[in-house]
Coordinates of C-alpha atoms in Angstrom, one line a residue:
X1 CA 0.4 -14.2 -5.9
X2 CA -2.7 -14.1 -3.7
X3 CA -0.6 -14.5 -0.6
X4 CA 1.4 -11.4 -1.5
X5 CA -1.7 -9.5 -2.3
X6 CA -3.2 -10.5 1.1
X7 CA -0.1 -9.1 2.8
X8 CA -0.3 -5.8 0.8
X9 CA -4.0 -5.5 1.6
X10 CA -3.3 -6.0 5.3
X11 CA -0.5 -3.4 5.1
X12 CA -2.8 -0.9 3.3
X13 CA -5.5 -1.4 5.9
X14 CA -2.9 -0.8 8.7
X15 CA -3.4 -4.3 10.1
X16 CA -0.8 -6.7 11.4
X17 CA 0.6 -9.0 8.8
X18 CA 0.6 -12.3 10.7
X19 CA -0.5 -15.9 9.9
X20 CA -4.1 -15.5 11.3
X21 CA -4.8 -12.3 9.4
X22 CA -3.4 -13.6 6.1
X23 CA -5.5 -16.8 6.5
X24 CA -8.6 -14.7 7.1
X25 CA -8.0 -12.5 4.0
X26 CA -7.4 -15.6 1.8
X27 CA -10.5 -17.4 3.2
X28 CA -12.6 -14.3 2.7
X29 CA -11.4 -14.2 -1.0
X30 CA -12.4 -17.8 -1.4
X31 CA -8.9 -19.2 -1.8
X32 CA -7.7 -22.4 -0.3
X33 CA -5.1 -21.7 2.4
X34 CA -1.8 -23.5 2.3
X35 CA -0.3 -23.3 5.9
X36 CA 3.2 -23.8 4.6
X37 CA 2.9 -20.9 2.1
X38 CA 1.5 -18.6 4.8
X39 CA 4.4 -19.4 7.2
X40 CA 6.9 -18.9 4.4
X41 CA 5.3 -15.5 3.5
X42 CA 5.4 -14.3 7.1
X43 CA 9.0 -15.4 7.4
X44 CA 10.0 -13.8 4.1
X45 CA 8.4 -10.5 5.1
X46 CA 10.1 -10.2 8.5
X47 CA 12.8 -7.8 7.4
X48 CA 11.0 -6.2 4.4
X49 CA 9.8 -2.6 4.4
X50 CA 6.5 -3.2 2.6
X51 CA 5.8 0.5 2.0
X52 CA 9.2 0.9 0.3
X53 CA 8.7 -2.3 -1.8
X54 CA 5.3 -1.1 -2.9
X55 CA 6.7 2.3 -3.9
X56 CA 9.6 0.7 -5.9
X57 CA 7.1 -1.5 -7.7
X58 CA 4.8 1.3 -8.5
X59 CA 7.6 3.5 -9.8
X60 CA 9.0 0.6 -11.9
X61 CA 5.6 -0.1 -13.4
X62 CA 4.7 3.5 -14.2
X63 CA 7.0 4.0 -17.2
X64 CA 5.9 0.7 -18.7
X65 CA 2.3 1.6 -18.4
X66 CA 2.9 5.1 -19.8
X67 CA 5.0 3.8 -22.8
X68 CA 2.5 1.3 -24.1
X69 CA -0.2 3.1 -26.1
X70 CA -3.6 1.5 -25.8
X71 CA -5.3 0.3 -28.9
X72 CA -8.1 2.9 -28.9
X73 CA -5.5 5.6 -29.0
X74 CA -3.8 4.0 -32.0
X75 CA -7.1 3.7 -33.8
X76 CA -7.9 7.3 -33.2
X77 CA -4.5 8.4 -34.6
X78 CA -5.1 6.3 -37.7
X79 CA -8.6 7.9 -38.2
X80 CA -7.2 11.4 -37.8
X81 CA -4.5 10.6 -40.4
X82 CA -7.1 9.3 -42.8
X83 CA -9.3 12.4 -42.3
X84 CA -6.3 14.7 -43.0
X85 CA -5.5 12.8 -46.2
X86 CA -9.1 13.1 -47.4
X87 CA -9.0 16.8 -46.8
X88 CA -5.8 17.2 -48.7
X89 CA -7.3 15.2 -51.6
X90 CA -10.4 17.4 -51.6
X91 CA -8.3 20.6 -51.6
X92 CA -6.2 19.3 -54.4
X93 CA -9.3 18.4 -56.4
X94 CA -10.6 22.0 -55.9
X95 CA -7.4 23.5 -57.1
X96 CA -7.5 21.3 -60.2
X97 CA -10.9 22.7 -61.1
X98 CA -9.4 26.2 -61.1
X99 CA -6.8 25.3 -63.7
X100 CA -8.7 22.6 -65.6

């Protein structure tokens, strides 16, 4: 994965995506560089429009991220429901005192 991230980082920085630059990014990140993987990455990216691929990935990931509620939101909803139930019980108890 770090090889792809290195290519994306270089693209975002408007740098050439070549073997030397990918190696520099990986070394700067503290990763061990596998020459064969770097060459394979460069060869695989020859005919790829990275900007288009990044946009497709971002668009595909957005609905998934939006659909999954985070736990704090779920907890807040539960607390709100509990508060509403307590209010209803208090109101019912108050009405009972009127007729009791």
